[in-house]
Coordinates of C-alpha atoms in Angstrom, one line a residue:
X1 CA -12.6 9.8 -55.4
X2 CA -12.5 10.8 -51.7
X3 CA -13.7 14.4 -50.8
X4 CA -11.0 16.7 -49.6
X5 CA -11.0 17.5 -46.0
X6 CA -9.5 20.4 -44.0
X7 CA -6.9 17.9 -42.6
X8 CA -6.0 17.0 -46.1
X9 CA -5.1 20.5 -47.3
X10 CA -1.4 21.2 -48.0
X11 CA 0.4 22.5 -44.9
X12 CA 0.7 26.0 -46.4
X13 CA -3.1 26.3 -46.7
X14 CA -3.4 25.0 -43.1
X15 CA -1.0 27.7 -41.9
X16 CA -3.0 30.3 -43.8
X17 CA -6.2 29.2 -42.1
X18 CA -4.5 29.2 -38.7
X19 CA -3.3 32.8 -39.3
X20 CA -6.8 34.0 -40.1
X21 CA -8.7 32.5 -37.1
X22 CA -10.6 35.3 -35.5
X23 CA -10.3 34.6 -31.8
X24 CA -8.4 32.5 -29.2
X25 CA -11.3 30.3 -28.4
X26 CA -11.8 29.3 -32.0
X27 CA -8.1 28.6 -32.3
X28 CA -8.1 26.4 -29.3
X29 CA -11.1 24.5 -30.7
X30 CA -9.5 23.9 -34.0
X31 CA -6.2 22.7 -32.4
X32 CA -8.0 20.3 -30.1
X33 CA -10.1 18.9 -33.0
X34 CA -7.3 18.3 -35.5
X35 CA -3.8 16.8 -34.9
X36 CA -2.7 17.9 -38.3
X37 CA -3.5 21.6 -37.5
X38 CA -1.8 21.3 -34.2
X39 CA 1.4 20.1 -35.9
X40 CA 1.2 23.1 -38.3
X41 CA 0.6 25.4 -35.4
X42 CA 3.3 23.9 -33.3
X43 CA 5.9 25.0 -35.8
X44 CA 5.1 28.7 -35.8
X45 CA 3.3 29.2 -32.5
X46 CA 4.7 32.6 -31.6
X47 CA 3.9 34.1 -35.0
X48 CA 0.3 32.8 -35.0
X49 CA -0.4 33.9 -31.5
X50 CA 1.2 37.3 -32.0
X51 CA -0.8 38.0 -35.2
X52 CA -4.0 36.7 -33.5
X53 CA -3.4 39.1 -30.6
X54 CA -3.1 42.2 -32.7
X55 CA -6.1 41.2 -34.8
X56 CA -8.0 41.0 -31.5
X57 CA -6.7 44.5 -30.5
X58 CA -7.7 45.8 -33.8
X59 CA -5.8 49.1 -33.1
X60 CA -7.9 49.7 -30.0
X61 CA -5.5 48.5 -27.3
X62 CA -2.2 50.2 -26.2
X63 CA 0.1 47.3 -26.2
X64 CA 2.3 49.0 -23.5
X65 CA -0.7 49.0 -21.2
X66 CA -1.6 45.4 -21.7
X67 CA 2.0 44.2 -21.5
X68 CA 2.4 46.2 -18.2
X69 CA -0.7 44.5 -16.9
X70 CA 0.5 40.9 -17.4
X71 CA 4.0 41.7 -16.0
X72 CA 2.6 43.4 -13.0
X73 CA 0.8 40.2 -11.9
X74 CA 2.4 38.9 -8.7
X75 CA 4.3 42.2 -7.9
X76 CA 2.5 42.8 -4.7
X77 CA 3.4 46.2 -3.2
X78 CA 3.5 44.9 0.3
X79 CA 6.7 42.8 -0.5
X80 CA 9.7 45.1 -0.1
X81 CA 11.5 42.7 -2.6
X82 CA 9.2 43.9 -5.3
X83 CA 9.6 47.6 -4.9
X84 CA 12.3 48.1 -7.4
X85 CA 10.6 45.9 -10.0
X86 CA 7.4 47.8 -9.5
X87 CA 9.0 51.1 -10.0
X88 CA 11.0 49.8 -13.0
X89 CA 7.8 48.4 -14.6
X90 CA 5.7 51.5 -14.2
X91 CA 8.6 53.6 -15.4
X92 CA 8.8 51.4 -18.5
X93 CA 5.1 52.0 -19.0
X94 CA 5.4 55.7 -18.5
X95 CA 8.4 56.1 -20.9
X96 CA 7.1 53.7 -23.6
X97 CA 3.8 55.5 -23.6
X98 CA 5.5 58.7 -24.9
X99 CA 5.3 59.1 -28.7
X100 CA 8.1 57.3 -30.4
X101 CA 9.5 55.6 -27.4
X102 CA 7.7 52.2 -28.0
X103 CA 10.2 49.4 -28.4
X104 CA 9.8 47.4 -31.5
X105 CA 8.0 44.1 -30.8
X106 CA 7.6 41.1 -32.9
X107 CA 6.5 37.5 -32.4
X108 CA 10.0 36.6 -31.0
X109 CA 9.9 39.4 -28.5
X110 CA 7.4 37.6 -26.1
X111 CA 7.2 34.2 -24.6
X112 CA 4.4 31.8 -25.5
X113 CA 3.2 32.2 -21.9
X114 CA 3.0 35.9 -22.2
X115 CA 1.1 35.7 -25.5
X116 CA -1.4 33.4 -24.1
X117 CA -1.8 35.6 -21.0
X118 CA -2.4 38.7 -23.3
X119 CA -5.0 36.9 -25.4
X120 CA -6.9 35.6 -22.4
X121 CA -6.8 39.0 -20.7
X122 CA -8.2 40.7 -23.8
X123 CA -10.9 38.1 -23.9
X124 CA -11.9 39.2 -20.3
X125 CA -11.7 42.9 -21.4
X126 CA -14.0 42.2 -24.4
X127 CA -16.4 40.3 -22.2
X128 CA -16.7 43.1 -19.7
X129 CA -17.1 45.7 -22.5
X130 CA -20.0 43.8 -23.9
X131 CA -21.5 43.4 -20.4
X132 CA -21.0 47.1 -19.7
X133 CA -22.8 48.0 -22.8
X134 CA -25.8 45.8 -21.9
X135 CA -25.8 46.8 -18.2
X136 CA -25.5 50.5 -18.6
X137 CA -28.8 51.8 -17.3
X138 CA -30.9 54.6 -18.6
X139 CA -29.7 57.8 -17.0
X140 CA -31.9 59.8 -14.7
X141 CA -32.0 62.7 -17.2
X142 CA -33.0 60.5 -20.2
X143 CA -36.5 61.2 -21.4
X144 CA -38.1 58.7 -23.8
X145 CA -40.2 61.4 -25.4
X146 CA -37.1 63.4 -26.4
X147 CA -34.3 60.9 -26.6
X148 CA -36.3 57.8 -27.7
X149 CA -36.1 54.4 -26.2
X150 CA -33.0 53.6 -24.2
X151 CA -31.0 50.8 -25.9
X152 CA -27.7 49.0 -25.2
X153 CA -24.8 51.1 -26.4
X154 CA -22.8 50.0 -29.4
X155 CA -19.3 51.3 -28.8
X156 CA -17.4 53.1 -31.5
X157 CA -13.8 52.3 -32.2
X158 CA -12.6 55.3 -30.0
X159 CA -15.0 54.4 -27.3
X160 CA -13.7 50.9 -27.2
X161 CA -10.1 52.2 -26.9
X162 CA -11.2 54.4 -23.9
X163 CA -12.8 51.4 -22.2
X164 CA -9.9 49.1 -22.9
X165 CA -7.3 51.5 -21.6
X166 CA -9.3 52.0 -18.3
X167 CA -9.6 48.2 -18.0
X168 CA -5.9 47.5 -18.4
X169 CA -4.9 50.4 -16.1
X170 CA -7.3 49.3 -13.3
X171 CA -6.1 45.7 -13.6
X172 CA -2.5 46.9 -13.3
X173 CA -3.4 48.8 -10.2
X174 CA -5.1 45.8 -8.7
X175 CA -2.2 43.5 -9.4
X176 CA 0.2 45.9 -7.6
X177 CA -1.8 47.8 -5.0
X178 CA -5.0 45.8 -4.8
X179 CA -5.9 42.7 -2.9
X180 CA -5.1 39.0 -3.4
X181 CA -7.8 36.6 -4.5
X182 CA -8.3 33.9 -1.9
X183 CA -8.1 30.4 -3.3
X184 CA -9.5 27.5 -1.1
X185 CA -6.8 25.1 -2.4
X186 CA -4.1 27.1 -0.7
X187 CA -2.7 25.7 2.6
X188 CA -3.7 27.4 5.8
X189 CA -1.6 30.5 6.3
X190 CA -1.7 33.4 8.8
X191 CA -4.5 35.9 8.1
X192 CA -2.3 38.8 7.4
X193 CA -0.6 37.0 4.6
X194 CA -3.7 37.1 2.5
X195 CA -3.8 40.9 2.2
X196 CA -1.6 43.3 0.4
X197 CA -1.0 45.7 3.2
X198 CA 1.5 48.1 1.5
X199 CA 0.3 51.5 2.7
X200 CA 2.9 53.2 4.8
X201 CA 5.4 50.2 4.6
X202 CA 6.7 50.1 1.1
X203 CA 4.9 52.9 -0.7
X204 CA 3.2 56.1 0.5
X205 CA -0.2 57.2 -0.9
X206 CA 1.6 59.8 -2.8
X207 CA 4.1 57.3 -4.2
X208 CA 1.3 55.1 -5.4
X209 CA -0.7 57.9 -7.0
X210 CA 2.3 59.4 -8.9
X211 CA 3.6 56.0 -10.1
X212 CA 0.3 55.3 -12.1
X213 CA -2.5 57.9 -11.9
X214 CA -0.2 60.9 -11.9
X215 CA 1.0 60.0 -15.4
X216 CA -2.5 60.4 -16.9
X217 CA -4.6 63.6 -17.6
X218 CA -7.6 63.9 -15.2
X219 CA -10.3 62.7 -17.7
X220 CA -8.4 59.4 -18.2
X221 CA -8.4 58.8 -14.5
X222 CA -12.1 59.3 -14.6
X223 CA -12.4 56.8 -17.3
X224 CA -11.1 54.3 -14.7
X225 CA -13.7 55.7 -12.3
X226 CA -16.5 54.9 -14.6
X227 CA -15.3 51.3 -14.9
X228 CA -15.0 51.2 -11.0
X229 CA -18.6 52.4 -10.5
X230 CA -19.8 49.9 -13.1
X231 CA -18.2 47.1 -11.0
X232 CA -19.6 48.6 -7.8
X233 CA -23.2 48.7 -9.2
X234 CA -22.9 45.0 -10.3
X235 CA -21.5 43.9 -7.0
X236 CA -24.3 45.6 -5.2
X237 CA -26.9 43.5 -7.0
X238 CA -24.8 40.3 -6.5
X239 CA -24.5 41.1 -2.8
X240 CA -28.2 41.6 -2.5
X241 CA -28.8 38.3 -4.3
X242 CA -26.5 36.4 -1.9
X243 CA -28.0 38.1 1.1
X244 CA -31.5 37.0 0.1
X245 CA -30.2 33.5 -0.6
X246 CA -28.7 33.2 2.8
X247 CA -31.8 34.5 4.4
X248 CA -33.9 32.0 2.5
X249 CA -31.5 29.2 3.5
X250 CA -31.0 30.0 7.2
X251 CA -33.7 32.3 8.5
X252 CA -37.1 30.8 9.2
X253 CA -39.9 32.7 7.5
X254 CA -42.4 34.7 9.4
X255 CA -46.0 33.9 8.3
X256 CA -46.7 35.7 5.1
X257 CA -43.4 37.6 4.9
X258 CA -40.6 37.2 2.5
X259 CA -37.1 36.7 4.1
X260 CA -35.6 40.2 4.4
X261 CA -33.1 41.7 6.9
X262 CA -35.8 44.0 8.2
X263 CA -38.5 41.5 9.1
X264 CA -36.0 38.9 10.5
X265 CA -33.3 41.0 12.3
X266 CA -33.9 43.8 14.8
X267 CA -30.7 45.6 15.2
X268 CA -28.2 42.9 16.4
X269 CA -30.8 40.5 17.6
X270 CA -31.4 37.2 15.7
X271 CA -34.7 35.4 16.0
X272 CA -34.5 32.6 18.6
X273 CA -33.8 29.2 17.0
X274 CA -32.2 30.7 13.8
X275 CA -28.9 28.9 13.0
X276 CA -27.2 32.2 12.1
X277 CA -24.2 31.5 14.4
X278 CA -23.2 28.7 12.0
X279 CA -23.3 30.5 8.7
X280 CA -19.6 31.2 8.7
X281 CA -18.7 27.7 9.7
X282 CA -20.9 26.1 7.2
X283 CA -19.6 28.2 4.4
X284 CA -16.0 27.5 5.5
X285 CA -16.6 23.8 5.7
X286 CA -18.3 23.6 2.3
X287 CA -15.5 25.6 0.6
X288 CA -12.7 23.7 2.5
X289 CA -11.0 26.9 3.6
X290 CA -9.4 27.8 6.9
X291 CA -11.4 30.1 9.3
X292 CA -10.3 33.7 8.7
X293 CA -11.8 36.0 11.2
X294 CA -15.4 35.3 10.5
X295 CA -17.7 37.9 9.1
X296 CA -20.2 39.0 11.7
X297 CA -23.6 37.6 10.7
X298 CA -25.8 40.7 11.1
X299 CA -23.1 42.8 9.3
X300 CA -22.9 40.2 6.6
X301 CA -26.6 40.2 6.0
X302 CA -26.7 43.9 5.7
X303 CA -23.5 44.1 3.6
X304 CA -25.6 45.5 0.6
X305 CA -26.5 48.5 2.8
X306 CA -24.4 51.3 4.2
X307 CA -21.4 49.3 5.4
X308 CA -21.4 47.4 2.1
X309 CA -19.7 50.2 0.3
X310 CA -16.1 49.3 1.6
X311 CA -16.8 45.6 1.1
X312 CA -17.7 46.2 -2.5
X313 CA -14.4 48.1 -2.9
X314 CA -12.7 44.9 -1.4
X315 CA -14.0 43.0 -4.3
X316 CA -13.1 45.4 -7.0
X317 CA -9.6 45.7 -5.5
X318 CA -9.1 42.0 -6.3
X319 CA -9.2 42.9 -10.0
X320 CA -11.3 42.9 -13.1
X321 CA -10.4 39.3 -13.9
X322 CA -11.9 38.1 -10.6
X323 CA -14.9 40.3 -11.4
X324 CA -15.4 38.7 -14.8
X325 CA -15.1 35.3 -13.2
X326 CA -17.8 36.2 -10.7
X327 CA -20.1 37.4 -13.5
X328 CA -19.6 34.2 -15.5
X329 CA -20.1 31.9 -12.5
X330 CA -23.4 30.1 -11.6
X331 CA -25.1 31.1 -8.4
X332 CA -23.3 28.5 -6.2
X333 CA -19.8 29.4 -7.5
X334 CA -20.5 33.1 -7.3
X335 CA -21.6 32.9 -3.7
X336 CA -18.5 30.8 -2.8
X337 CA -16.2 33.2 -4.5
X338 CA -17.7 36.2 -2.8
X339 CA -17.7 34.5 0.7
X340 CA -14.2 33.3 0.3
X341 CA -13.0 36.8 -0.3
X342 CA -14.9 38.9 2.1
X343 CA -12.4 39.1 5.0
X344 CA -12.3 41.4 7.9
X345 CA -8.6 42.2 7.5
X346 CA -9.5 44.1 4.3
X347 CA -11.8 46.6 6.0
X348 CA -9.1 48.9 7.7
X349 CA -6.7 48.3 4.9
X350 CA -8.8 49.1 1.9
X351 CA -10.5 52.1 3.7
X352 CA -7.1 53.6 4.7
X353 CA -5.4 53.0 1.3
X354 CA -8.1 54.3 -0.9
X355 CA -9.3 57.2 1.2
X356 CA -5.7 58.4 1.7
X357 CA -5.1 58.3 -2.0
X358 CA -8.3 59.9 -2.9
X359 CA -7.7 62.7 -0.3
X360 CA -4.2 63.6 -1.4
X361 CA -3.5 67.3 -1.7
X362 CA -2.7 69.0 -5.0
X363 CA 0.9 69.4 -3.8
X364 CA 1.2 65.6 -3.7
X365 CA -0.7 64.8 -6.9
X366 CA 0.5 67.7 -9.1
X367 CA 2.1 68.6 -11.4
X368 CA 1.2 65.9 -13.9
X369 CA 4.1 63.6 -14.7
X370 CA 5.3 62.5 -18.2
X371 CA 3.7 61.7 -20.5
X372 CA 0.7 63.7 -19.0
X373 CA 2.9 66.7 -18.4
X374 CA 2.3 67.7 -22.0
X375 CA -1.1 69.0 -20.7
X376 CA 0.7 71.4 -18.3
X377 CA 0.8 74.3 -20.7
X378 CA -0.7 77.7 -20.8
X379 CA -1.9 77.5 -24.4
X380 CA -3.6 74.2 -23.9
X381 CA -6.9 75.2 -25.1
X382 CA -5.4 76.5 -28.4
X383 CA -3.2 73.4 -29.2
X384 CA -5.2 70.4 -27.9
X385 CA -7.8 70.6 -30.7
X386 CA -5.0 69.6 -33.1
X387 CA -4.1 66.4 -31.1
X388 CA -5.7 63.0 -31.8
X389 CA -9.2 62.7 -30.4
X390 CA -8.1 60.0 -27.9
X391 CA -5.7 62.4 -26.4
X392 CA -8.4 65.0 -25.8
X393 CA -11.3 65.1 -23.2
X394 CA -14.8 64.9 -24.7
X395 CA -17.2 67.8 -24.7
X396 CA -19.0 66.4 -21.6
X397 CA -15.8 66.6 -19.5
X398 CA -14.9 70.0 -20.8
X399 CA -18.4 71.4 -20.0
X400 CA -18.4 69.7 -16.6
X401 CA -15.1 71.1 -15.4
X402 CA -14.4 74.2 -17.4
X403 CA -17.9 75.7 -17.0
X404 CA -17.6 77.9 -20.1
X405 CA -14.0 78.8 -19.5
X406 CA -11.1 77.7 -21.8
X407 CA -9.4 74.4 -21.0
X408 CA -6.4 75.2 -18.8
X409 CA -4.2 73.4 -16.3
X410 CA -5.5 75.5 -13.6
X411 CA -8.8 73.4 -13.9
X412 CA -7.2 70.6 -11.9
X413 CA -5.7 73.0 -9.4
X414 CA -9.1 74.6 -8.6
X415 CA -11.1 71.4 -8.7
X416 CA -9.0 68.6 -7.3
X417 CA -11.8 66.2 -7.5
X418 CA -11.5 66.4 -11.3
X419 CA -8.4 64.4 -10.8
X420 CA -9.9 62.0 -8.3
X421 CA -9.2 58.3 -7.8
X422 CA -12.1 55.9 -7.5
X423 CA -13.0 55.4 -3.8
X424 CA -15.8 54.4 -1.6
X425 CA -16.3 58.0 -0.5
X426 CA -17.4 60.1 -3.3
X427 CA -18.5 59.8 -6.9
X428 CA -20.2 62.0 -9.4
X429 CA -23.5 61.2 -10.9
X430 CA -21.9 61.4 -14.3
X431 CA -19.8 58.3 -13.7
X432 CA -23.1 56.4 -13.7
X433 CA -23.5 56.8 -17.5
X434 CA -19.7 56.8 -18.2
X435 CA -19.6 60.4 -19.3
X436 CA -15.8 60.5 -20.2
X437 CA -16.0 57.2 -22.3
X438 CA -18.2 58.5 -25.1
X439 CA -17.3 60.4 -28.3
X440 CA -18.3 64.1 -28.5
X441 CA -20.8 63.1 -31.4
X442 CA -22.6 60.8 -29.1
X443 CA -22.6 63.3 -26.2
X444 CA -24.2 66.0 -28.5
X445 CA -26.8 63.5 -29.7
X446 CA -27.8 62.5 -26.2
X447 CA -27.7 66.2 -25.0
X448 CA -27.2 65.5 -21.3
X449 CA -27.7 68.3 -18.6
X450 CA -24.0 68.6 -18.3
X451 CA -24.0 70.5 -21.7
X452 CA -26.3 73.2 -20.3
X453 CA -24.8 76.6 -19.7
X454 CA -26.1 76.9 -16.1
X455 CA -25.0 73.3 -15.1
X456 CA -23.5 73.2 -11.6
X457 CA -21.0 70.3 -11.2
X458 CA -21.0 70.6 -7.4
X459 CA -24.6 69.6 -7.3
X460 CA -23.8 66.2 -8.6
X461 CA -21.3 65.3 -6.0
X462 CA -23.0 62.8 -3.6
X463 CA -22.1 60.7 -0.6
X464 CA -22.6 57.1 -1.4
X465 CA -24.8 55.5 1.3
X466 CA -25.0 52.1 -0.3

């Protein structure tokens, strides 16, 4: 008697197995391996994908945020034809985020394409969460004798929710107000068609702020800031690796000295005989891309330094999906992706847009808009403790900004940087360890300096010189 196989199971059992698969990668593998399972899947694809999506979310993802993210793709703010659609989409997000306003969704509410996009996007979000937990470096204030050995952080359910909502919000921002990824397979086009130059044309800085960031309480904006700084730190290391690779490849060694900017370049001078002038041409030829205002070589080789800050912002503004692709790539693919997307037209654009938004006055950023306007109340300190934990700031944020006074809307009037947007210009040292992402229980266990009574938040604001 032949042994039963998975393919030989009744269709009802095959469907049950398909509905219990834990992740999209496993589902794909099963469908590719078995024609019988694909046939069972094909009959009820929307239901299987919808149920898989919400198993993946595990109650930790706001469906409105993720749906907004996939529907924002391609709605570049520079195109005036997209203006009404952008406003309508972000207004849908704002209204649906209010309690009780979420439309009822089931497996027939979304297309197969949307369901697959949502699953792939969450795979990226989960990958970056795991990388963040492993990459988070020991804070300066951490003392092994007191705190023990620093270990990768294992996120709680609420901490995962905070990370995911920051991920989806930042990706939505990048889809609309960020920069386009440059693909070598595109035909040659004019340079200015590869940037999303919307500022002052279709939206003002205040418009952009209020459409997205203005609908969030200040600590949730800082959650995005923590993700932004994580990306910045990772890009800094990647830039340094590429710099060293190019120096190794194109700059002749001085006897006994490793290839560095300092021992090969003196200001703008390139050692005689060095083929530095051809770096841009070689990279363009290898990647089969049109020449786009070539990067100056000496600047390029120092882009991990002071002038590298805005260039790293260029990369982040392309989005977290591009960032994850860079992290997953091998060295050659990573180098090509970075070189393809470092373009001079971004420099003035990204600096102007992000600086302007970060420097908006309170009259342009406040009051908070719905649904965040619920925090604009005099008795906030009395009522907020009865709200769900994910709608409250953690103890680190309260200690940082309130300095011993009760939580009150005046806090973001007095300290506008508490409601800042991630920029190249300023950050706080607390973003380095993700201070707004963690549960209060973890904060109390870690006991960072921010909890001390004499803590001065203004001492932690620093100019970023790298």
